[in-house]
């Protein structure tokens, strides 16, 4: 396919120019709370550009999977209806981290545009920032000045934020000819249709301060991005991105499934094909990377995309799940270059089908809800904002669809209230994504770190050190002395205490000088380079500058190490048992237990859990040594056997925990031999969110204690049953069978009783004109009353049944009316409202059957008497 050829040629060219080919990161930006999905090639290098981490390469090239589902460039509702809007796209890009700058970036871009993309050089135009004379001059070596256009800051200046790296940018545009407009240059092309941008080069040149001033960066960098789908559309000379090879292949598959021909000129049917072709890519890649459809965050976006695709499919005549049938064509088109798609194909298909089935059920139910809303709106001639919002937010009806339905029913919509609710929902979602601020103002420790080196952690190899106190923090302020009873935070030059990180809790222990002792209750890292020992001054005093002895709680650390290494074994066992799609979604490693969260779309069966347990314990019995060593990050990237988690801030050197069969990048503390763990026992498996499961487990002595507790419980059950533990199940089954027989006997007895009661009540019927009334208090449960009344009414043929039942603190009243009397306007729900106040209750129902519950059983007789009076009037 052309897309594959261009993708591979782009990567190969830059590789020959000294660039490292870096695989696309997953579409989930684990380390950036400001993003729902990766939406640009530079996202995975953000920390490198900011100087927070280093790689062992200074040039990189990628083809990045991107998802955009909002923002100024991509309104989701436009996807399918315009020629270029997509939610999923590929971003080709080359990057320089303090290596080459404008001269080389411009030369590379020109070569790729004219040789790899093979565009006609005479049709390429370039824009530069209005003050960037350097870029203008460099471009003149490749292109005549009359095809160079200067733009202002809005169009040609890029910034990562209000402060930080920023710089001018340069865009490459392709002139598609007079068919797309009469503008003679990009400045006059207000629609952007004739001069179509296909590549953006960002020159990270300056550092912008809070006062707006800019200084040159010490290491100037390059970030470029070229949308593959747009490049392919230009090469193929097609009107829309949906006529490019991959998307057109997906549309062809939809044609096969629906049996209907795609007509790109048909405004009624074409959008459905476009939506399905685009959304199947976003859905499939996101699910492959670990996102599950849900009602929150990224999962909610996936659910919206899937429901949108399903709604549009119904316009093509599809009524059942179908997306899993489109998936194989996507895997064929893109699976070779994105192997994660192939690996997750079965899971993607299963999740898509489950979600489609659930939404189709909702649509059926929603159709009834919609009719109810329409009926309720007829008097006011307006659908309320709340009803419109519920239809959109809960049942997936887009506003434009609600508007069309309203128009057909001669109704309007309260748009103002709808918009208010929509804005409130967006604000709530925005607040949910706000980055959690640190407990301390960053400047608090930033000032400290300007005059001190990072705390040296030596706890991998020792449990105690002789150290010096460099800082004491009490009540949020630095102090020179700490007195007995005061809570504080101690900063040392060197420490054996592990700070809470990566799910592993921090160490506890003591810091002391002679008889002066500080108890460390937790250890944290509130700022890069700072390890804070949090606790209480138990005895005496400590001063800044004191030389002290620091010692961790060794047994507690050993228990933590058992659990941390066990999480690595559990992760491996889950992938082996459930599939390679299993990805860690969170963890907690304490001394008494471990907790492991992972992406999976359904509950684990008891058999699954047993097999996972057996795998872990088998590995523990192997008594394999645990080797821990350091590697360069670039070397680790080349090792597919080493697990790493995108989003973790890896430096140029990483730490590998190697258990032969399990290798992970990890900064935590671990046992030296897996046999030390002893035993592993799962205590609970549950769901914590849509598509996210949680396993809780214990190891070592805590596992033994858990097993002993279960044995003790079984022994108590056996004792209660007057049998042995091994015979308890047999005894329980015998009791269940005996109980079943007794229930059957009771049911038969009740049936006989009810039959007798029915005959008895028929003899007490009261004449009511040409019909009858039976109004009695009976000893039936509320669940039995309705079917009993129905049977009684069948025997009565024409009449009213009023039955009451009483418990010590409340009562129930039921009224049933025969069809002939309903036609004469004798309605059960009206009668029940008349008499239910006498039992201090309320109720309702239908003309033929109504019920009420009351708090005053003593009023039941009065209620039945009033009913007689009403009917005899």
Tab-separated table of C-alpha atoms in Angstrom, residues 362-535:
chain	number	residue	atom	x	y	z
A	362	UNK	CA	-29.703	1.093	25.151
A	363	UNK	CA	-30.912	2.389	21.797
A	364	UNK	CA	-33.997	0.202	21.999
A	365	UNK	CA	-34.678	1.430	25.530
A	366	UNK	CA	-33.704	4.981	24.538
A	367	UNK	CA	-36.258	4.915	21.765
A	368	UNK	CA	-38.954	4.410	24.400
A	369	UNK	CA	-37.453	7.174	26.548
A	370	UNK	CA	-37.430	9.490	23.525
A	371	UNK	CA	-41.116	8.872	22.868
A	372	UNK	CA	-41.869	9.575	26.530
A	373	UNK	CA	-39.961	12.885	26.296
A	374	UNK	CA	-41.901	13.852	23.145
A	375	UNK	CA	-45.255	13.024	24.760
A	376	UNK	CA	-44.353	14.981	27.909
A	377	UNK	CA	-43.360	18.012	25.825
A	378	UNK	CA	-46.544	18.382	23.782
A	379	UNK	CA	-48.274	20.780	26.160
A	380	UNK	CA	-45.349	23.214	26.422
A	381	UNK	CA	-44.337	22.573	22.781
A	382	UNK	CA	-40.717	22.487	24.020
A	383	UNK	CA	-38.259	19.714	24.965
A	384	UNK	CA	-36.613	20.801	28.193
A	385	UNK	CA	-32.867	21.340	28.347
A	386	UNK	CA	-32.593	18.580	30.953
A	387	UNK	CA	-34.417	16.035	28.770
A	388	UNK	CA	-32.318	16.974	25.727
A	389	UNK	CA	-29.122	16.687	27.766
A	390	UNK	CA	-30.126	13.261	29.131
A	391	UNK	CA	-30.925	12.012	25.645
A	392	UNK	CA	-27.497	13.135	24.429
A	393	UNK	CA	-25.370	12.289	27.471
A	394	UNK	CA	-27.044	9.072	28.665
A	395	UNK	CA	-28.565	7.589	25.532
A	396	UNK	CA	-26.093	8.870	22.941
A	397	UNK	CA	-28.505	10.877	20.788
A	398	UNK	CA	-26.567	13.768	19.198
A	399	UNK	CA	-28.189	17.182	19.573
A	400	UNK	CA	-28.677	17.539	15.821
A	401	UNK	CA	-30.616	14.263	15.805
A	402	UNK	CA	-32.818	15.458	18.693
A	403	UNK	CA	-33.401	18.719	16.804
A	404	UNK	CA	-34.560	16.862	13.676
A	405	UNK	CA	-36.943	14.713	15.705
A	406	UNK	CA	-38.240	17.798	17.535
A	407	UNK	CA	-38.844	19.535	14.211
A	408	UNK	CA	-40.825	16.554	12.928
A	409	UNK	CA	-42.983	16.685	16.068
A	410	UNK	CA	-43.450	20.493	15.879
A	411	UNK	CA	-41.443	20.957	19.066
A	412	UNK	CA	-38.548	23.236	19.971
A	413	UNK	CA	-35.624	22.660	22.360
A	414	UNK	CA	-34.582	24.735	25.361
A	415	UNK	CA	-31.071	25.295	23.982
A	416	UNK	CA	-30.053	27.744	26.706
A	417	UNK	CA	-30.619	25.269	29.548
A	418	UNK	CA	-29.151	22.442	27.474
A	419	UNK	CA	-25.980	24.482	26.872
A	420	UNK	CA	-25.747	25.328	30.578
A	421	UNK	CA	-25.844	21.623	31.488
A	422	UNK	CA	-23.355	20.822	28.717
A	423	UNK	CA	-20.926	23.467	30.020
A	424	UNK	CA	-21.285	22.211	33.593
A	425	UNK	CA	-20.495	18.667	32.461
A	426	UNK	CA	-17.413	19.849	30.542
A	427	UNK	CA	-16.210	21.861	33.538
A	428	UNK	CA	-16.665	18.848	35.797
A	429	UNK	CA	-14.659	16.715	33.372
A	430	UNK	CA	-11.964	19.394	33.100
A	431	UNK	CA	-11.577	19.585	36.879
A	432	UNK	CA	-11.313	15.810	37.059
A	433	UNK	CA	-8.258	16.032	34.782
A	434	UNK	CA	-6.489	18.810	36.625
A	435	UNK	CA	-3.062	17.794	37.723
A	436	UNK	CA	-2.819	17.119	41.439
A	437	UNK	CA	-0.647	19.763	43.048
A	438	UNK	CA	2.108	18.851	45.443
A	439	UNK	CA	1.652	19.217	49.182
A	440	UNK	CA	4.409	21.818	49.237
A	441	UNK	CA	4.887	24.770	46.941
A	442	UNK	CA	7.553	23.659	44.414
A	443	UNK	CA	9.657	26.676	45.315
A	444	UNK	CA	9.840	25.434	48.904
A	445	UNK	CA	12.175	22.594	47.963
A	446	UNK	CA	13.531	24.273	44.831
A	447	UNK	CA	15.271	26.826	47.053
A	448	UNK	CA	16.631	24.020	49.233
A	449	UNK	CA	17.977	22.129	46.199
A	450	UNK	CA	19.849	25.201	44.952
A	451	UNK	CA	22.277	24.856	47.860
A	452	UNK	CA	22.178	21.091	48.481
A	453	UNK	CA	22.951	18.019	46.427
A	454	UNK	CA	20.226	15.411	45.869
A	455	UNK	CA	19.789	13.009	48.770
A	456	UNK	CA	21.966	9.966	48.164
A	457	UNK	CA	19.915	6.778	48.478
A	458	UNK	CA	21.987	3.733	49.482
A	459	UNK	CA	19.127	1.517	50.662
A	460	UNK	CA	19.537	-1.058	47.918
A	461	UNK	CA	22.680	-2.333	49.625
A	462	UNK	CA	22.382	-1.371	53.302
A	463	UNK	CA	19.747	-0.917	55.981
A	464	UNK	CA	21.548	1.723	58.035
A	465	UNK	CA	23.851	4.696	57.579
A	466	UNK	CA	25.664	7.384	59.496
A	467	UNK	CA	24.313	10.615	58.033
A	468	UNK	CA	23.974	14.339	58.627
A	469	UNK	CA	20.760	16.335	59.033
A	470	UNK	CA	20.686	18.996	56.314
A	471	UNK	CA	17.180	20.251	56.963
A	472	UNK	CA	14.328	20.138	59.502
A	473	UNK	CA	10.777	21.102	58.468
A	474	UNK	CA	8.162	21.672	61.180
A	475	UNK	CA	4.692	23.153	60.578
A	476	UNK	CA	5.590	23.797	56.938
A	477	UNK	CA	8.700	25.840	57.717
A	478	UNK	CA	12.411	25.126	57.961
A	479	UNK	CA	13.681	25.154	61.547
A	480	UNK	CA	17.032	24.612	63.288
A	481	UNK	CA	15.820	22.500	66.224
A	482	UNK	CA	13.238	19.781	66.711
A	483	UNK	CA	11.806	19.152	70.179
A	484	UNK	CA	10.256	16.090	71.775
A	485	UNK	CA	6.682	15.418	70.646
A	486	UNK	CA	6.908	17.538	67.505
A	487	UNK	CA	5.994	16.114	64.098
A	488	UNK	CA	8.442	16.985	61.358
A	489	UNK	CA	10.147	16.159	58.101
A	490	UNK	CA	13.896	15.427	58.142
A	491	UNK	CA	16.256	15.845	55.192
A	492	UNK	CA	19.556	13.907	55.231
A	493	UNK	CA	22.618	13.907	53.015
A	494	UNK	CA	22.567	10.129	52.683
A	495	UNK	CA	19.827	7.652	53.588
A	496	UNK	CA	18.913	3.937	53.574
A	497	UNK	CA	15.193	4.851	53.597
A	498	UNK	CA	13.319	4.096	50.364
A	499	UNK	CA	10.900	6.903	49.460
A	500	UNK	CA	7.393	5.930	48.376
A	501	UNK	CA	7.520	5.527	44.617
A	502	UNK	CA	6.209	3.310	41.837
A	503	UNK	CA	3.510	1.839	44.088
A	504	UNK	CA	5.965	0.728	46.793
A	505	UNK	CA	5.376	2.322	50.188
A	506	UNK	CA	8.225	4.168	51.876
A	507	UNK	CA	10.350	2.718	54.655
A	508	UNK	CA	9.845	3.276	58.369
A	509	UNK	CA	12.496	3.171	61.080
A	510	UNK	CA	14.511	5.452	63.364
A	511	UNK	CA	16.900	8.396	63.189
A	512	UNK	CA	18.823	8.941	66.365
A	513	UNK	CA	21.740	10.616	68.061
A	514	UNK	CA	22.499	8.992	71.375
A	515	UNK	CA	19.295	9.065	73.409
A	516	UNK	CA	17.605	11.500	71.034
A	517	UNK	CA	15.306	9.504	68.769
A	518	UNK	CA	13.106	10.457	65.822
A	519	UNK	CA	10.635	7.808	64.626
A	520	UNK	CA	10.221	7.700	60.828
A	521	UNK	CA	6.601	6.858	60.060
A	522	UNK	CA	6.793	7.280	56.272
A	523	UNK	CA	9.318	8.277	53.629
A	524	UNK	CA	8.361	10.356	50.594
A	525	UNK	CA	9.934	12.298	47.740
A	526	UNK	CA	8.026	15.612	47.539
A	527	UNK	CA	10.475	17.109	45.025
A	528	UNK	CA	13.048	15.657	42.591
A	529	UNK	CA	16.239	14.893	44.490
A	530	UNK	CA	14.585	15.240	47.919
A	531	UNK	CA	13.933	12.269	50.208
A	532	UNK	CA	11.801	13.333	53.168
A	533	UNK	CA	11.700	11.326	56.406
A	534	UNK	CA	8.304	12.067	57.952
A	535	UNK	CA	7.595	11.278	61.589
